[in-house]
Amino acid sequence: MNFSSKLLETAVAEFAKLPGIGQKTALRLVLNLLNQDKEEVERFAGSISKLRNEVQFCGVCHNISDAALCEICASPKRNHQLICVVEDTRDVMAIENTSQYNGLYHVLGGLISPMDGIGPGDLKISSLVERIKNTDVNEVIFAVSATMEGDTTIFYLHKKLKEFTLKISTIARGIAFGGELEYVDEITLGRSIATRVLYENSLR
Ligand code: ZN
């Protein structure tokens, strides 16, 4: 692409770094910004910089949060004996949208994937074990994708949690997780949480 301005070229290159954004789309977005009020663009740039600088991860569940403890972990209205283990923040958002779940979460930050060099040590697994050890949690629900990585992660976690007196369940597998949840309708997802099965039974 030949640009008439170095500033334009730089801005397009920055946008094109985002996933799913090609050069053409980047150019369209940048030209759109140029047509907006300066104040509007200021606000846009400010919100991105504020997001990156101020956003935190909850010290308990590792979900994206505005404070050291997220609103879900801090809420006395939630069932603190129930933890739903998910791959990332998008899964928390999808499950919250169903309004069918009232427990807490634990965001692993990925799944075990030897092919990609991601081992248990790269995920928030030890903090999950600590949580269970130090609180009166009585059920853990695995809500991760029915992929090889999901299966490996559940198998590993199940082994780790075996020593605790704990109900371990999984949601109906076949539900796409890890960012693909946005394609699952809320009723299906809500129902799969309500009808979760004991992990041992899900292996049959
Ligand atoms: Zn939290």
Short mmCIF file of C-alpha atoms and ligand atoms in Angstrom, two decimals, residues 58 60-63 69-70 73, ligand 1:
data_model
loop_
_atom_site.label_atom_id
_atom_site.label_comp_id
_atom_site.label_asym_id
_atom_site.label_seq_id
_atom_site.Cartn_x
_atom_site.Cartn_y
_atom_site.Cartn_z
CA CYS A 58 -8.50 -10.46 40.46
CA VAL A 60 -8.45 -14.72 43.78
CA CYS A 61 -10.05 -15.87 40.51
CA HIS A 62 -7.72 -14.11 38.00
CA ASN A 63 -10.63 -12.62 36.09
CA LEU A 69 -10.72 -8.32 44.15
CA CYS A 70 -13.31 -8.65 41.38
CA CYS A 73 -15.44 -12.69 44.35
ZN ZN B 1 -12.41 -12.72 41.40
#
